[in-house]
Coordinates of N, CA and C and ligand atoms in Angstrom, one line a residue:
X1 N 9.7 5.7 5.6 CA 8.7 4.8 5.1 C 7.7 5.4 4.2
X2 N 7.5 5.7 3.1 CA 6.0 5.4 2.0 C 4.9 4.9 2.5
X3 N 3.8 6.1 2.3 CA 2.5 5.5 2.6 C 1.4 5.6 1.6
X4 N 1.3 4.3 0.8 CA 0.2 3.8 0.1 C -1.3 3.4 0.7
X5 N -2.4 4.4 0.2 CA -3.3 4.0 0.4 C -4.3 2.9 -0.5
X6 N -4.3 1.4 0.2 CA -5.3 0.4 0.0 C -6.6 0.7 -0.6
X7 N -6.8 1.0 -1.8 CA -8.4 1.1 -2.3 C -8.5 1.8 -3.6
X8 N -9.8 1.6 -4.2 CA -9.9 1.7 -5.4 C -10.6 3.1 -6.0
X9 N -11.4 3.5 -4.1 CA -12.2 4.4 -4.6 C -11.7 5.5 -4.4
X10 N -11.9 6.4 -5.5 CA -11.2 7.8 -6.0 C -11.4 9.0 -5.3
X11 N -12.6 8.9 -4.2 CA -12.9 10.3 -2.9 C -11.8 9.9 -1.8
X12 N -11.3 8.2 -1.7 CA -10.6 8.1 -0.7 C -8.9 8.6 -0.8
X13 N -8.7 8.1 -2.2 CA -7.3 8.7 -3.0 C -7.0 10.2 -2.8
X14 N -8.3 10.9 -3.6 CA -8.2 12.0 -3.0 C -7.7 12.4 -1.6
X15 N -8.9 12.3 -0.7 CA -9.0 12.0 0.5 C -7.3 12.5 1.0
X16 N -6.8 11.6 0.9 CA -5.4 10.8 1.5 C -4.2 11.7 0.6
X17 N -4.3 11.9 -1.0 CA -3.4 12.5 -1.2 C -3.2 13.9 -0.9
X18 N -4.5 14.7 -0.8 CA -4.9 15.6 0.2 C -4.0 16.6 1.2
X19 N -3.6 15.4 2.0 CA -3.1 15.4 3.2 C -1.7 15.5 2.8
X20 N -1.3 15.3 1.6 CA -0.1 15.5 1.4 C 1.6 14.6 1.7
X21 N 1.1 13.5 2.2 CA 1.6 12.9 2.3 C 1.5 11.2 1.5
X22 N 0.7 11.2 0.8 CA 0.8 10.3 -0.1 C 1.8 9.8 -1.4
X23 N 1.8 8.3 -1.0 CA 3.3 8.4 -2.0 C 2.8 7.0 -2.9
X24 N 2.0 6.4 -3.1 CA 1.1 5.6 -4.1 C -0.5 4.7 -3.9
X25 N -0.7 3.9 -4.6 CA -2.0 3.2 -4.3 C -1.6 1.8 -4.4
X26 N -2.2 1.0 -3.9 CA -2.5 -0.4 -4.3 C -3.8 -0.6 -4.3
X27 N -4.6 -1.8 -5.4 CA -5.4 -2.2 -5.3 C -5.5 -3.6 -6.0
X28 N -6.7 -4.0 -5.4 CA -6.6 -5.3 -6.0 C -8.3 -6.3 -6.1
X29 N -8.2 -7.2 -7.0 CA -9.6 -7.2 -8.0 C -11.0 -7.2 -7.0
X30 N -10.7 -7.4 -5.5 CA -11.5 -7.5 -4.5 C -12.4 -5.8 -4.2
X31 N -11.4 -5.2 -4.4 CA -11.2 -3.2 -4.0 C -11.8 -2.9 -5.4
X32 N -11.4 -3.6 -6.3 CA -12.2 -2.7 -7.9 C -13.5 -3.3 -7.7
X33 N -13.8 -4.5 -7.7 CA -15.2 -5.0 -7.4 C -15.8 -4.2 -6.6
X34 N -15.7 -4.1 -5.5 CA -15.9 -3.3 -4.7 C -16.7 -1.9 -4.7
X35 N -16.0 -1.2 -5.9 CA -16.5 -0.2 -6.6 C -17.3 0.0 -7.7
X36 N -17.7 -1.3 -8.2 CA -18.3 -1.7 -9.0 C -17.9 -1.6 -10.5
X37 N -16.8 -1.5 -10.4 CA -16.3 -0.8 -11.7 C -16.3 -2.5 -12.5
X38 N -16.8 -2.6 -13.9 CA -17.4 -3.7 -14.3 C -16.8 -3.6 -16.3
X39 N -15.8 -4.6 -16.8 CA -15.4 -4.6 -18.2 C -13.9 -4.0 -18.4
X40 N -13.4 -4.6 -18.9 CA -12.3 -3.9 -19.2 C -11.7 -2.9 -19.4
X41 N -12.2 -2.1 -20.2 CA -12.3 -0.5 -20.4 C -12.5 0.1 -19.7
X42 N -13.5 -0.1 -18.5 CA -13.7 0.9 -17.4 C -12.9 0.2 -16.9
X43 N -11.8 -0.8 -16.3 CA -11.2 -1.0 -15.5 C -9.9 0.0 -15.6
X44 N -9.4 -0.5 -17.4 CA -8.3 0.3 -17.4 C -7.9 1.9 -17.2
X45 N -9.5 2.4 -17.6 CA -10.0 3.5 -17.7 C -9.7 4.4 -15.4
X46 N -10.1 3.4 -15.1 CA -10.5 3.2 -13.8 C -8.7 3.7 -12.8
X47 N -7.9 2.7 -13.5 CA -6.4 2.7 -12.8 C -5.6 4.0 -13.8
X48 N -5.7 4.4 -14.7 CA -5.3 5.9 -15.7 C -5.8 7.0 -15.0
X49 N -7.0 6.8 -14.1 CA -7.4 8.0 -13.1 C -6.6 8.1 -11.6
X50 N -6.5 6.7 -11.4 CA -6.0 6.7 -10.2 C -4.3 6.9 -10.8
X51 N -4.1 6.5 -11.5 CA -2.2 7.2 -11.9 C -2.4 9.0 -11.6
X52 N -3.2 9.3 -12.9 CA -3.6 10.9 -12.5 C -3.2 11.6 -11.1
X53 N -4.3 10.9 -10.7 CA -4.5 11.6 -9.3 C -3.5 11.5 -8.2
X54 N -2.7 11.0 -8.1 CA -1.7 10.8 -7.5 C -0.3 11.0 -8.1
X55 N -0.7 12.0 -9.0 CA 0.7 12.1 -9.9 C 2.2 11.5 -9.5
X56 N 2.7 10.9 -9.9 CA 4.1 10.1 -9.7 C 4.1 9.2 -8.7
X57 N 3.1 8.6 -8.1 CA 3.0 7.7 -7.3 C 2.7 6.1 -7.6
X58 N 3.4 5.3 -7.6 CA 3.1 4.1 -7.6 C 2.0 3.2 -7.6
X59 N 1.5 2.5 -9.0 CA -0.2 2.0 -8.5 C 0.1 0.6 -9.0
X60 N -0.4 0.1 -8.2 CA 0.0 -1.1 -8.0 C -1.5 -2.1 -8.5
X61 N -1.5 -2.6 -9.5 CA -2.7 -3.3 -10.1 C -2.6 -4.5 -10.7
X62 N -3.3 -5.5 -10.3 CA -3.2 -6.9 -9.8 C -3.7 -7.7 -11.3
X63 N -2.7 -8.6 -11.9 CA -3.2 -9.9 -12.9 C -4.4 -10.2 -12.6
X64 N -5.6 -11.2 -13.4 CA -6.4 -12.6 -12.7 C -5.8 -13.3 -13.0
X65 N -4.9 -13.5 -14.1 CA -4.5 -14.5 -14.9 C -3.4 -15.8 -13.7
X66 N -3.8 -17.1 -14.2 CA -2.2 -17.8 -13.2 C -1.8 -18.3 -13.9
X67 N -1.4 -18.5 -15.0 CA -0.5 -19.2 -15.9 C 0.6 -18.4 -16.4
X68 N 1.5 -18.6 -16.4 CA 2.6 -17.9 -16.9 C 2.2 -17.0 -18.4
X69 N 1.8 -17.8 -19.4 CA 1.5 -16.7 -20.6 C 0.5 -15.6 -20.0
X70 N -0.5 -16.2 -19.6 CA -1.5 -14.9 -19.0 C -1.0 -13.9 -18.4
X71 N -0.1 -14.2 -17.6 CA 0.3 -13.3 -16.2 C 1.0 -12.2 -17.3
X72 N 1.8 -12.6 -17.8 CA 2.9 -11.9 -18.8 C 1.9 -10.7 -19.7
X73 N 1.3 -12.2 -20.4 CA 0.3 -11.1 -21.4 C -0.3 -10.0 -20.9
X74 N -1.2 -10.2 -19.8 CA -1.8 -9.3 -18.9 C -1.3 -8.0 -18.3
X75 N 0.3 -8.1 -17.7 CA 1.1 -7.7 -17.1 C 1.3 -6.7 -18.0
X76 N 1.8 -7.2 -19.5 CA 2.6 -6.2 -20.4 C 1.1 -5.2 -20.6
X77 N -0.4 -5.5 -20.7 CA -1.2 -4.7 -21.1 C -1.6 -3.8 -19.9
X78 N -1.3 -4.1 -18.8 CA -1.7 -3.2 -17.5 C 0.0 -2.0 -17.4
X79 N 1.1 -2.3 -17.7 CA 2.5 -1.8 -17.6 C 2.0 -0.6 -18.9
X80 N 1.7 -0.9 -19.5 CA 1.0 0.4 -20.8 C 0.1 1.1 -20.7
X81 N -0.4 1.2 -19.6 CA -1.8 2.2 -19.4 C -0.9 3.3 -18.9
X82 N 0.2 3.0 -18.2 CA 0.3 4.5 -17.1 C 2.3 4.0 -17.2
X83 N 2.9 4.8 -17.0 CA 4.8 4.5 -16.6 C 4.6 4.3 -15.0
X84 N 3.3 4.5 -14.2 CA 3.5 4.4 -12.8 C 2.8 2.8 -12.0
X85 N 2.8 2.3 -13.4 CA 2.0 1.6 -12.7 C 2.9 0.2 -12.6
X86 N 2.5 -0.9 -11.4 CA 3.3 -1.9 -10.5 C 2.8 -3.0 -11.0
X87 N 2.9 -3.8 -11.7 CA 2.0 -5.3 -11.9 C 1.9 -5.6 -10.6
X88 N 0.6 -6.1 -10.1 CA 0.9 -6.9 -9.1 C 0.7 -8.5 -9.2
X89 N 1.5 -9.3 -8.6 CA 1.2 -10.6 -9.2 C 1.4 -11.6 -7.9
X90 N 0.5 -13.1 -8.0 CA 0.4 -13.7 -6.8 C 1.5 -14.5 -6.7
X91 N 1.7 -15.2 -5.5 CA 2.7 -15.8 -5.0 C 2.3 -17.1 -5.5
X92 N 2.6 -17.3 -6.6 CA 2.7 -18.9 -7.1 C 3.7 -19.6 -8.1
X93 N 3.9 -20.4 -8.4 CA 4.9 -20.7 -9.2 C 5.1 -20.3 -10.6
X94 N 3.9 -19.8 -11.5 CA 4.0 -19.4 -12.4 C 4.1 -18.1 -12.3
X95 N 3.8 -17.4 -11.3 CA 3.7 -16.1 -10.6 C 5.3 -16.2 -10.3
X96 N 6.5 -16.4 -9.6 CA 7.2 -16.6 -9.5 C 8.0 -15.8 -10.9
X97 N 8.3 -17.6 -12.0 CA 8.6 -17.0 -13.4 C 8.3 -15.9 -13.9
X98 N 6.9 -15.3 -13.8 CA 6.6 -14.0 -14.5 C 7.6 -12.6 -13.9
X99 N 7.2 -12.9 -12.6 CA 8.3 -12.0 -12.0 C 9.6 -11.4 -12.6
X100 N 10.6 -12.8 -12.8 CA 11.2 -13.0 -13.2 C 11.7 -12.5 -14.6
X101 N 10.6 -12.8 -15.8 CA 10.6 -12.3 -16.8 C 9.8 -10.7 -16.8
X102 N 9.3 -10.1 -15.9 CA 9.1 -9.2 -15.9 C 10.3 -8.0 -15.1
X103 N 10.9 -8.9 -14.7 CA 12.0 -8.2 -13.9 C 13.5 -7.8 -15.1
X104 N 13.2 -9.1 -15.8 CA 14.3 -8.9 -17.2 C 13.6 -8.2 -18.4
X105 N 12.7 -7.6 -18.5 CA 12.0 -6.9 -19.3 C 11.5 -5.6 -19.1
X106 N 12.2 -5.1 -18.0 CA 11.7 -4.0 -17.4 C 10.2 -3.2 -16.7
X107 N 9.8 -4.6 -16.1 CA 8.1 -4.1 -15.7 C 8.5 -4.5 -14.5
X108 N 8.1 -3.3 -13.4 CA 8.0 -3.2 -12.4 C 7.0 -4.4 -11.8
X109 N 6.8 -5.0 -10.5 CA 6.3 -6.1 -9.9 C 6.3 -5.6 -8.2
X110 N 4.8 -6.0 -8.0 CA 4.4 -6.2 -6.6 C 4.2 -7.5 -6.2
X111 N 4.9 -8.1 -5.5 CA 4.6 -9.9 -5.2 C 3.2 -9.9 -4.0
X112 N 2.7 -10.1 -4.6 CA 1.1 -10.0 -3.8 C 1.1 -11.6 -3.0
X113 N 0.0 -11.9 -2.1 CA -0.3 -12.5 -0.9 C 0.8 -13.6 -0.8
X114 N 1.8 -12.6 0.1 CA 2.7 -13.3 1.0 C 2.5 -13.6 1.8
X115 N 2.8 -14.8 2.8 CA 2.3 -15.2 4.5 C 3.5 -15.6 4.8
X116 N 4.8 -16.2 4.4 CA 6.0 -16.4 4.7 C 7.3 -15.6 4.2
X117 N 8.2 -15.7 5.1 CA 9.7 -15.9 4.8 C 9.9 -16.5 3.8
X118 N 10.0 -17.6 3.5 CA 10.5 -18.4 1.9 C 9.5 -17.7 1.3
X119 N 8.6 -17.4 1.0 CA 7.7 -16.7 0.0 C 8.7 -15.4 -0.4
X120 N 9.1 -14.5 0.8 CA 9.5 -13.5 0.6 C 11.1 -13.7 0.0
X121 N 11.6 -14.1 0.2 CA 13.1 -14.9 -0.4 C 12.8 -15.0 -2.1
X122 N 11.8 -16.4 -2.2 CA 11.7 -16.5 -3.5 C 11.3 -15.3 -4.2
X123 N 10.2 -14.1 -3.8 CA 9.6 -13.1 -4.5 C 11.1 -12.3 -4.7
X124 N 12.2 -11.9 -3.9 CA 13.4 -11.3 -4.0 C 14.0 -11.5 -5.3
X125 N 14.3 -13.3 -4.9 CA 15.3 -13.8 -5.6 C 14.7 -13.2 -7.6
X126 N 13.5 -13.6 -7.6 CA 12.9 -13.6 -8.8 C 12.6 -11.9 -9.2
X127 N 13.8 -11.0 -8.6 CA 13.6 -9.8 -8.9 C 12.0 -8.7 -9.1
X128 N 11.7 -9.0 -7.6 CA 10.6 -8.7 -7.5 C 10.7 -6.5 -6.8
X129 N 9.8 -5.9 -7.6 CA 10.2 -4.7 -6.7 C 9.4 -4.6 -5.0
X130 N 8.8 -4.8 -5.3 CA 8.3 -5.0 -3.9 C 7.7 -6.3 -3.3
X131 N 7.2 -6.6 -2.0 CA 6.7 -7.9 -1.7 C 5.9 -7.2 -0.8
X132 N 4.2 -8.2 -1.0 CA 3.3 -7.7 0.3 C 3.4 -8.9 0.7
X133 N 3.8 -8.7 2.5 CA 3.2 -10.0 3.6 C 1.7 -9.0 4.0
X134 N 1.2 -10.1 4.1 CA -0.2 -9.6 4.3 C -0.3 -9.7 6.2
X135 N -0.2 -8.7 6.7 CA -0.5 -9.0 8.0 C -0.9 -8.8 8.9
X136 N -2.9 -8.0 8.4 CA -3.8 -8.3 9.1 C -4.5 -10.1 8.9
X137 N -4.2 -10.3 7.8 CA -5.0 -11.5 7.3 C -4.2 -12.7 8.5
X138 N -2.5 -12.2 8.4 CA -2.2 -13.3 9.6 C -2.4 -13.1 10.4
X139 N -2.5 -12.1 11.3 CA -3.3 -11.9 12.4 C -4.6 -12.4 13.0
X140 N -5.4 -12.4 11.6 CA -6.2 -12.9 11.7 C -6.4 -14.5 11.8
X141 N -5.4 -15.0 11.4 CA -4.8 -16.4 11.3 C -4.8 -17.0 13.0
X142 N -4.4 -15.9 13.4 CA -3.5 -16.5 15.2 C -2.1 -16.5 15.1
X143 N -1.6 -15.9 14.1 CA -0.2 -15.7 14.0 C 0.1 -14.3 13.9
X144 N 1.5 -13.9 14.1 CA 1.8 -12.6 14.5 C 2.8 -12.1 13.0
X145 N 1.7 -11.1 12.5 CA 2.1 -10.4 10.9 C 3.2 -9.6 11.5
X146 N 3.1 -8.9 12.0 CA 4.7 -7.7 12.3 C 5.7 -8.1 12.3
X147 N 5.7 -9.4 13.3 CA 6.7 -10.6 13.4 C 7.2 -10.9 11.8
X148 N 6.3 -11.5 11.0 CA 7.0 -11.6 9.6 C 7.8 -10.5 8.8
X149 N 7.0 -8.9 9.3 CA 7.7 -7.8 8.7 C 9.4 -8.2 9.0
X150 N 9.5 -7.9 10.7 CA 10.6 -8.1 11.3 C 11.3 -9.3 11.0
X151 N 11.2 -10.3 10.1 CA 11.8 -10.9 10.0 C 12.3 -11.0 8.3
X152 N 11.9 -11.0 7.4 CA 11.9 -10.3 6.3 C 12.9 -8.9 6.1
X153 N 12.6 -8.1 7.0 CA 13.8 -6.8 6.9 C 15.3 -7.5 7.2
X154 N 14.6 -8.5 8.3 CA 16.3 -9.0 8.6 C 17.1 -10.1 7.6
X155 N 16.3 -10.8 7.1 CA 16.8 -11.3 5.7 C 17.3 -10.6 4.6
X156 N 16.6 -9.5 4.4 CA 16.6 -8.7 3.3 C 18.1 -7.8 3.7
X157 N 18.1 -7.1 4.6 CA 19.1 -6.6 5.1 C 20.8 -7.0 5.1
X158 N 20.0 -9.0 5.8 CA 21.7 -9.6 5.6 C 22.2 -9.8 4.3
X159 N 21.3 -10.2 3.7 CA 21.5 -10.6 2.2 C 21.7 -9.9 1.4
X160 N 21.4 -8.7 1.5 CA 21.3 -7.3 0.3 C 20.2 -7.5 -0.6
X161 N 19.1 -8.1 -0.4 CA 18.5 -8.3 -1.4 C 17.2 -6.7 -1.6
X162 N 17.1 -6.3 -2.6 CA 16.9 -4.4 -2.6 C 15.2 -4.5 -3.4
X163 N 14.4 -5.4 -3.2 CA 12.9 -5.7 -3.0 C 12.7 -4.6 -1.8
X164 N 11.6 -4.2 -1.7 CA 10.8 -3.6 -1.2 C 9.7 -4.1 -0.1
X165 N 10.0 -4.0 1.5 CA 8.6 -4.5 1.7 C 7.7 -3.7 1.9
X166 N 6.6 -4.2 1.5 CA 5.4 -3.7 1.1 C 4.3 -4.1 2.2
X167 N 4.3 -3.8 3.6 CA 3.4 -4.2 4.3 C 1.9 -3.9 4.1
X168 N 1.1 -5.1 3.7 CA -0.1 -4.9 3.4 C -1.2 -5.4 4.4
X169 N -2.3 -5.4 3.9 CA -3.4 -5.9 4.7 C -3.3 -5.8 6.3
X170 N -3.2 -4.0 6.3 CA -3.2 -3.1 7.0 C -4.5 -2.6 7.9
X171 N -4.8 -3.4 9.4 CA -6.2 -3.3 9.9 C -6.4 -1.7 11.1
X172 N -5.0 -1.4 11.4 CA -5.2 -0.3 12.3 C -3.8 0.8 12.2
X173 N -4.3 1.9 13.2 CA -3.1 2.9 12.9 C -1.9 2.2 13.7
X174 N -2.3 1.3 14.5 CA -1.1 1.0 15.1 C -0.2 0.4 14.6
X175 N -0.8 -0.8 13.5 CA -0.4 -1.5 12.8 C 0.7 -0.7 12.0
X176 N 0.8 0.0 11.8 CA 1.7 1.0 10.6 C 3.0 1.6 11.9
X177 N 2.3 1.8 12.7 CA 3.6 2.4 13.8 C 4.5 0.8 13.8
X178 N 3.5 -0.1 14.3 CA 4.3 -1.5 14.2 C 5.3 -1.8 13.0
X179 N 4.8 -1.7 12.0 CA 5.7 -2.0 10.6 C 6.8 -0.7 10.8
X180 N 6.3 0.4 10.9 CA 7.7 1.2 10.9 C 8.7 0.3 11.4
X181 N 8.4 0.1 12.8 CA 9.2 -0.4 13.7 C 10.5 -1.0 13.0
X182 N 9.2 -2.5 12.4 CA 10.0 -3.6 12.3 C 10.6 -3.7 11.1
X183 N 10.8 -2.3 10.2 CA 11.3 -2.3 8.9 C 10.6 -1.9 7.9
X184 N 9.3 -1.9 7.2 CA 8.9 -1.8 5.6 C 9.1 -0.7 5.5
X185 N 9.3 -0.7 4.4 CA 9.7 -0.2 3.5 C 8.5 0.8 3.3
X186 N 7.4 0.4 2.9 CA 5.9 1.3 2.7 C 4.7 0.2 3.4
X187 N 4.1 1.2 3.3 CA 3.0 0.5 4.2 C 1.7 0.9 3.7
X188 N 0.9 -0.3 3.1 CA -0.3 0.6 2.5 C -1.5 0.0 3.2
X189 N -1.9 0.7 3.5 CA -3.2 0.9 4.5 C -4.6 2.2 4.2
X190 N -5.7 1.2 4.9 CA -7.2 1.9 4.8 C -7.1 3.6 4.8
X191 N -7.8 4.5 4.5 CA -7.8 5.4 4.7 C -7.7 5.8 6.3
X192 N -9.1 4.7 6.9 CA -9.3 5.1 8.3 C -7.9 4.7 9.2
X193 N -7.0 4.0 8.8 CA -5.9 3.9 9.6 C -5.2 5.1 9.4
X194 N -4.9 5.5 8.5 CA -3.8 6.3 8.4 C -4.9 7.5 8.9
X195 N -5.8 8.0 8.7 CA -6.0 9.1 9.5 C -6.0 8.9 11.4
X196 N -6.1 7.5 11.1 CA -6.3 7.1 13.1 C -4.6 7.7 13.2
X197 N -3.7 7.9 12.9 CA -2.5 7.9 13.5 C -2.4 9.8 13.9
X198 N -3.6 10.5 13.4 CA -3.8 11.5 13.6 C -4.4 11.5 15.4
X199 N -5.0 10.7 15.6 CA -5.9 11.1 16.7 C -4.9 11.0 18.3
X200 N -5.4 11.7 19.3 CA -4.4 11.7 20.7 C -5.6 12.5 21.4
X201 N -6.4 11.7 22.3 CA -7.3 12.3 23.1 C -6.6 14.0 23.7
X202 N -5.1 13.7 24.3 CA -4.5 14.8 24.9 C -4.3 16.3 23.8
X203 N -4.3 15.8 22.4 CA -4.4 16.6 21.2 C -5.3 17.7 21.3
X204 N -6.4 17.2 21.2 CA -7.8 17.6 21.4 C -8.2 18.0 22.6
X205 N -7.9 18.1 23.7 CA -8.0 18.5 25.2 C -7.3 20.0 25.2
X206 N -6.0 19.5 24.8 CA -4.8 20.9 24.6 C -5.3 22.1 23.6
X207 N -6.1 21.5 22.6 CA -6.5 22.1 21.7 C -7.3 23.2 22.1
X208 N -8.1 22.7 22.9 CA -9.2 23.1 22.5 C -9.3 24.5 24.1
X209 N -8.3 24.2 25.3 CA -8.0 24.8 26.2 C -7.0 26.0 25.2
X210 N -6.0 25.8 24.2 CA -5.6 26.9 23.7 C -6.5 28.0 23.2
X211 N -7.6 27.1 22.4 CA -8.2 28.0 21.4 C -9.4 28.5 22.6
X212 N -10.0 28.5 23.8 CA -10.2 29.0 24.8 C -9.5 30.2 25.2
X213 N -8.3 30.0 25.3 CA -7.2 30.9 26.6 C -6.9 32.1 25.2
X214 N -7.4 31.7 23.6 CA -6.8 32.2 23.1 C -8.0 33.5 22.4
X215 N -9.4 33.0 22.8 CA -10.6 34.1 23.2 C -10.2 35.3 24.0
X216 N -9.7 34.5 25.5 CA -9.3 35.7 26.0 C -8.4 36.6 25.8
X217 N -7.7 36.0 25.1 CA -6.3 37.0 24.9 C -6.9 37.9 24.0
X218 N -7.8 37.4 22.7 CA -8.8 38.2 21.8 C -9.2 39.7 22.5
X219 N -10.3 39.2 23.6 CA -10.8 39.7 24.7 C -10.2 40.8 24.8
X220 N -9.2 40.7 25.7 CA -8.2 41.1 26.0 C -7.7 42.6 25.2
X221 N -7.3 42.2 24.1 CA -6.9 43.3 22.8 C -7.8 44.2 22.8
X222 N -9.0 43.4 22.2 CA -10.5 44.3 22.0 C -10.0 45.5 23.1
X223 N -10.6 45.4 24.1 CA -10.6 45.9 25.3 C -9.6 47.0 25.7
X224 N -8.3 46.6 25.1 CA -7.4 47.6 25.1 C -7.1 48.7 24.1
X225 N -8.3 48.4 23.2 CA -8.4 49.4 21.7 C -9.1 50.8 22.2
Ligands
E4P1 C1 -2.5 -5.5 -0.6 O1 -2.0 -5.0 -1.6 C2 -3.9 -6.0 -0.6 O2 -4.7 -5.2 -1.5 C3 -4.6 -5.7 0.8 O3 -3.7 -5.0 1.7 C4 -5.3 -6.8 1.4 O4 -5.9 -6.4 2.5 P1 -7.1 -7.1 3.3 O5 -6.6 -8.3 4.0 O6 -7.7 -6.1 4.2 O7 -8.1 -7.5 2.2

């Protein structure tokens, strides 16, 4: 499984590619706001850094546009900043077609806010490279996001259809153990999740009695010199 980290800001990219295990970014107009990053120029300026920094990794950067000419138009001017970069585009009907036409034109595609199965089907069918179900937001709904991962892998699997899931809107470390589980493909999530998968109270217990037992052995040497 691929682990994309969720965000725009460039201490956290760091951060996360760091650790060496980073394999792209997603972001989207909520996460650039966010950073305040404000005009076009510094936007585009903004995702050319984050390609950088992540050398060969996948970045995944989001239309406003929902009309089919926009989406396209927009799409082909974000596909030209960087060779790594993912349109990302929403789940709607003109969203759909663009896909579509971006999938016969050679521009990679993220199918952004999925909540269903038929969403995920049609984002396939319309030669999508990846699909995000979003599933902390269902979660937060009262419905069970993992469940959609797991159900999606198994469509995708019977069918052969070779989309990408993209489990997004990622609220904990467990969350990501859960999508392993149930199939995605990548999983992009907060910084603080993906470092939570580091933590094990027993980690730090063991730890810290080694580096103790490992004084004395110090001790020990000295003493024998
Ligand atoms: C996915 O690509 C989205 O940017 C993101 O995961 C949404 O997460 P949120 O529900 O925490 O806003």
């Amino acid at each position: 499984m691929k682990f994309f980290i969720d965000t725009a800001n460039l201490a956290q990219i760091k951060e996360a590619h760091d650790l060496g295990i980073l394999d792209g970014v997603t972001t989207n107009p909520s996460l650039m706001a966010k950073e305040g990053i404000r005009g076009e120029e510094a936007i585009n300026q903004h995702y050319l850094t984050i390609c950088e920094l992540v050398d060969g990794g996948d970045v995944s950067v989001e239309v406003i546009s929902t009309d089919l000419a926009g989406i396209i138009e927009e799409g082909k001017k974000l596909a030209a900043i960087h060779p790594n970069i993912v349109v990302k585009v929403p789940m709607i009907k003109d969203g759909v077609k663009a896909l579509k036409w971006f999938s016969d034109n050679g521009i990679r595609t993220n199918c952004t806010l999925v909540f269903s199965a038929g969403q995920a089907i049609l984002a396939a069918k319309a030669g999508a490279n990846y699909v995000s179900p979003f599933i902390g937001r269902i979660d937060d709904s009262n419905w069970d996001g993992v469940q959609l991962i797991e159900q999606i892998s198994h469509i995708y699997n019977l069918q052969g259809f070779k989309t990408e899931i993209l489990a997004a809107s990622i609220r904990s470390a467990l969350h990501i153990v859960k999508c392993a589980e149930a199939g995605a493909d990548v999983c992009t999530c907060p910084l603080e999740s993906i470092l939570g998968l580091l933590k094990h109270p027993l980690t730090d217990i063991g730890l810290a009695k080694f580096l103790d037992d490992a004084k004395k052995m110090k001790e020990v040497m000295v003493g024998a010199k």
